[in-house]
Every structure is written in structure tokens, then in C-alpha cells.
Amino acid sequence: DAGTAIGVRLADDAEVRRGDMICHPDHQPVTSHDLTATICWMDEFSSLQVGGTYTLKQTTNSVRVEVIELTHLLDVNTLGTEPTDQLVLNQIGTVRLRSESPVMHDAYRDIRGTGSGILIDDETHATVAAAMFDTATTGAR
């Protein structure tokens, strides 16, 4: 059941800490500094712009990320895309992020729990965006 504590005994002596993942060797997540994500911007007082830095919280892991590229904005009325240089309240767009340390993640469409995260503003500590990862265009495994 979700939320239930468990214990795991490993065959080998390994250092495992909060934020680490244990997975089947045939179903490993992508591990990369480069992330592509669909972002829903939720902050009314700021906008997401290229060069912005945030804390990405994904599962129990937190890592600093920088917005490298704002690929496009999604027009929710037509489902078309258009170029943009920022995302404001309730806008959805695709971004490329670069993390300080590698992030283990899956595609949101495959595993929502490890395929999503939130962006936190480092100054206000407010959650400013929800992120859904797309492994098709991120770094190699």
C-alpha cells in the first residue's frame, strides 16, 4: 500500500540514502543532468524565464536546476504550440533544464511518481511550477 513503510535487505553491501532509487536492471530510469519537461507555471508574482534557477523536488530528492531553454508555449485552446520567452500564471510550456547533479527519472506517461516534480523558488520557498518529464528528448541512460 502507498505510504506504508518497508524494509529492504540488499544482497550486496551498498550505501543507500534518501532520494536513491532501487529498480529492476531491465527497467532503469534515465539518469541525466539534462531534462526536458512540460511545465505548468503556478506563480502569480513571477514568470519562468531562461536563466532562472530553482530547486527541483522529485520524489524525495532535491536538486538545483537552471532553465536552459523555453522551447514553446502550449495554446490550450488549439493544442498548438508557439514560441515564447516566458511562462506566466497558468501557462503551460516545454522547457529544458540543466541540473547540478544527475536526476534519475522516467517519462511521466510511463511512471507518474518518478516522471514528475515541482519547481521551488529558492528565495520565497514557494512552489512555482509542476513538471512532467519527457525522456524521449533528455540525456542518455
mmCIF file of C-alpha atoms in Angstrom:
data_model
loop_
_atom_site.group_PDB
_atom_site.id
_atom_site.type_symbol
_atom_site.label_atom_id
_atom_site.label_comp_id
_atom_site.label_asym_id
_atom_site.label_seq_id
_atom_site.Cartn_x
_atom_site.Cartn_y
_atom_site.Cartn_z
ATOM 1 C CA ASP A 1 0.000 0.000 0.000
ATOM 2 C CA ALA A 2 1.181 3.518 -0.759
ATOM 3 C CA GLY A 3 2.565 5.265 2.305
ATOM 4 C CA THR A 4 3.456 2.047 4.085
ATOM 5 C CA ALA A 5 6.982 1.774 5.442
ATOM 6 C CA ILE A 6 9.016 -1.212 4.247
ATOM 7 C CA GLY A 7 12.420 -2.696 4.867
ATOM 8 C CA VAL A 8 14.691 -3.944 2.087
ATOM 9 C CA ARG A 9 17.637 -6.279 2.598
ATOM 10 C CA LEU A 10 20.258 -5.992 -0.139
ATOM 11 C CA ALA A 11 22.478 -8.912 -1.173
ATOM 12 C CA ASP A 12 25.489 -6.603 -1.508
ATOM 13 C CA ASP A 13 26.837 -4.011 0.883
ATOM 14 C CA ALA A 14 25.690 -0.726 -0.697
ATOM 15 C CA GLU A 15 25.296 2.833 0.508
ATOM 16 C CA VAL A 16 21.663 3.800 0.013
ATOM 17 C CA ARG A 17 20.377 7.194 1.128
ATOM 18 C CA ARG A 18 17.229 9.268 0.910
ATOM 19 C CA GLY A 19 16.415 10.079 -2.715
ATOM 20 C CA ASP A 20 18.136 6.980 -4.131
ATOM 21 C CA MET A 21 16.125 4.607 -6.319
ATOM 22 C CA ILE A 22 16.071 0.841 -6.338
ATOM 23 C CA CYS A 23 14.841 -0.596 -9.632
ATOM 24 C CA HIS A 24 14.917 -3.721 -11.748
ATOM 25 C CA PRO A 25 18.016 -3.878 -14.023
ATOM 26 C CA ASP A 26 15.754 -4.221 -17.096
ATOM 27 C CA HIS A 27 13.665 -1.154 -16.179
ATOM 28 C CA GLN A 28 16.150 1.522 -15.206
ATOM 29 C CA PRO A 29 15.150 5.188 -15.253
ATOM 30 C CA VAL A 30 17.010 7.804 -17.266
ATOM 31 C CA THR A 31 19.882 9.388 -15.333
ATOM 32 C CA SER A 32 20.854 12.796 -16.680
ATOM 33 C CA HIS A 33 21.788 16.405 -15.950
ATOM 34 C CA ASP A 34 19.641 17.439 -18.947
ATOM 35 C CA LEU A 35 15.875 17.266 -18.505
ATOM 36 C CA THR A 36 13.036 18.124 -20.850
ATOM 37 C CA ALA A 37 9.749 18.796 -19.110
ATOM 38 C CA THR A 38 6.277 20.140 -19.679
ATOM 39 C CA ILE A 39 5.812 22.876 -17.082
ATOM 40 C CA CYS A 40 2.613 24.357 -15.685
ATOM 41 C CA TRP A 41 3.557 27.726 -14.182
ATOM 42 C CA MET A 42 1.654 28.389 -10.929
ATOM 43 C CA ASP A 43 3.135 31.611 -9.531
ATOM 44 C CA GLU A 44 1.215 34.847 -9.986
ATOM 45 C CA PHE A 45 4.096 37.044 -8.802
ATOM 46 C CA SER A 46 6.849 35.873 -11.147
ATOM 47 C CA SER A 47 7.393 34.271 -14.539
ATOM 48 C CA LEU A 48 9.569 31.425 -15.744
ATOM 49 C CA GLN A 49 12.380 32.716 -17.948
ATOM 50 C CA VAL A 50 15.524 31.293 -19.499
ATOM 51 C CA GLY A 51 18.373 31.535 -16.996
ATOM 52 C CA GLY A 52 16.096 31.204 -13.978
ATOM 53 C CA THR A 53 17.275 28.844 -11.236
ATOM 54 C CA TYR A 54 15.064 26.741 -8.980
ATOM 55 C CA THR A 55 15.096 23.728 -6.718
ATOM 56 C CA LEU A 56 13.586 20.698 -8.419
ATOM 57 C CA LYS A 57 11.893 18.377 -5.922
ATOM 58 C CA GLN A 58 11.299 14.971 -7.447
ATOM 59 C CA THR A 59 10.318 12.031 -5.240
ATOM 60 C CA THR A 60 12.387 12.602 -2.069
ATOM 61 C CA ASN A 61 15.279 14.142 -3.999
ATOM 62 C CA SER A 62 16.008 17.882 -4.304
ATOM 63 C CA VAL A 63 18.457 19.366 -6.808
ATOM 64 C CA ARG A 64 19.163 22.835 -8.180
ATOM 65 C CA VAL A 65 18.247 23.365 -11.835
ATOM 66 C CA GLU A 66 18.626 26.149 -14.378
ATOM 67 C CA VAL A 67 16.193 26.847 -17.218
ATOM 68 C CA ILE A 68 18.357 26.414 -20.341
ATOM 69 C CA GLU A 69 15.651 26.828 -22.988
ATOM 70 C CA LEU A 70 11.955 27.627 -23.154
ATOM 71 C CA THR A 71 11.070 25.556 -26.202
ATOM 72 C CA HIS A 72 7.457 26.629 -26.680
ATOM 73 C CA LEU A 73 4.149 27.601 -25.119
ATOM 74 C CA LEU A 74 1.115 25.313 -25.449
ATOM 75 C CA ASP A 75 -2.064 27.044 -26.653
ATOM 76 C CA VAL A 76 -4.688 25.225 -24.566
ATOM 77 C CA ASN A 77 -7.488 26.270 -26.945
ATOM 78 C CA THR A 78 -5.973 24.842 -30.135
ATOM 79 C CA LEU A 79 -3.359 22.478 -28.620
ATOM 80 C CA GLY A 80 -0.882 24.108 -30.983
ATOM 81 C CA THR A 81 2.474 25.474 -29.910
ATOM 82 C CA GLU A 82 4.022 28.895 -30.272
ATOM 83 C CA PRO A 83 7.390 30.429 -29.405
ATOM 84 C CA THR A 84 7.655 32.353 -26.149
ATOM 85 C CA ASP A 85 10.287 33.867 -23.894
ATOM 86 C CA GLN A 86 8.441 33.370 -20.593
ATOM 87 C CA LEU A 87 5.637 31.479 -18.860
ATOM 88 C CA VAL A 88 3.204 33.304 -16.605
ATOM 89 C CA LEU A 89 0.407 32.143 -14.284
ATOM 90 C CA ASN A 90 -1.439 29.058 -15.607
ATOM 91 C CA GLN A 91 0.555 28.852 -18.837
ATOM 92 C CA ILE A 92 1.944 25.501 -19.961
ATOM 93 C CA GLY A 93 5.147 25.128 -21.917
ATOM 94 C CA THR A 94 8.059 22.840 -22.658
ATOM 95 C CA VAL A 95 11.433 23.650 -21.130
ATOM 96 C CA ARG A 96 14.952 22.234 -20.997
ATOM 97 C CA LEU A 97 16.510 22.165 -17.554
ATOM 98 C CA ARG A 98 20.101 21.524 -16.504
ATOM 99 C CA SER A 99 20.650 20.069 -13.024
ATOM 100 C CA GLU A 100 23.686 20.396 -10.750
ATOM 101 C CA SER A 101 23.688 16.639 -10.138
ATOM 102 C CA PRO A 102 22.175 13.794 -12.171
ATOM 103 C CA VAL A 103 18.442 13.209 -11.799
ATOM 104 C CA MET A 104 17.012 9.687 -12.089
ATOM 105 C CA HIS A 105 13.602 9.929 -13.726
ATOM 106 C CA ASP A 106 11.114 8.227 -16.011
ATOM 107 C CA ALA A 107 8.756 9.650 -18.594
ATOM 108 C CA TYR A 108 5.584 10.950 -16.917
ATOM 109 C CA ARG A 109 3.490 8.906 -19.348
ATOM 110 C CA ASP A 110 5.207 5.727 -18.079
ATOM 111 C CA ILE A 111 5.555 6.260 -14.314
ATOM 112 C CA ARG A 112 3.964 9.371 -12.846
ATOM 113 C CA GLY A 113 5.690 9.157 -9.466
ATOM 114 C CA THR A 114 9.226 9.286 -10.865
ATOM 115 C CA GLY A 115 8.234 11.188 -14.001
ATOM 116 C CA SER A 116 7.129 14.373 -12.274
ATOM 117 C CA GLY A 117 8.320 17.011 -9.856
ATOM 118 C CA ILE A 118 7.841 20.565 -8.675
ATOM 119 C CA LEU A 119 9.955 23.696 -9.037
ATOM 120 C CA ILE A 120 10.531 25.708 -5.878
ATOM 121 C CA ASP A 121 11.644 29.353 -5.842
ATOM 122 C CA ASP A 122 14.849 29.484 -3.788
ATOM 123 C CA GLU A 123 14.140 32.942 -2.369
ATOM 124 C CA THR A 124 10.466 32.628 -1.401
ATOM 125 C CA HIS A 125 10.366 28.816 -0.991
ATOM 126 C CA ALA A 126 7.074 28.865 -2.900
ATOM 127 C CA THR A 127 6.137 26.090 -5.294
ATOM 128 C CA VAL A 128 6.095 27.900 -8.642
ATOM 129 C CA ALA A 129 5.571 25.085 -11.163
ATOM 130 C CA ALA A 130 4.633 21.466 -11.706
ATOM 131 C CA ALA A 131 6.843 19.483 -14.082
ATOM 132 C CA MET A 132 6.220 16.346 -16.144
ATOM 133 C CA PHE A 133 9.341 14.776 -17.664
ATOM 134 C CA ASP A 134 9.694 13.545 -21.239
ATOM 135 C CA THR A 135 12.555 11.053 -21.534
ATOM 136 C CA ALA A 136 12.362 10.944 -25.341
ATOM 137 C CA THR A 137 14.445 14.129 -25.583
ATOM 138 C CA THR A 138 16.512 14.007 -22.396
ATOM 139 C CA GLY A 139 20.003 12.687 -21.820
ATOM 140 C CA ALA A 140 21.179 9.103 -22.131
ATOM 141 C CA ARG A 141 20.710 6.375 -19.547
#
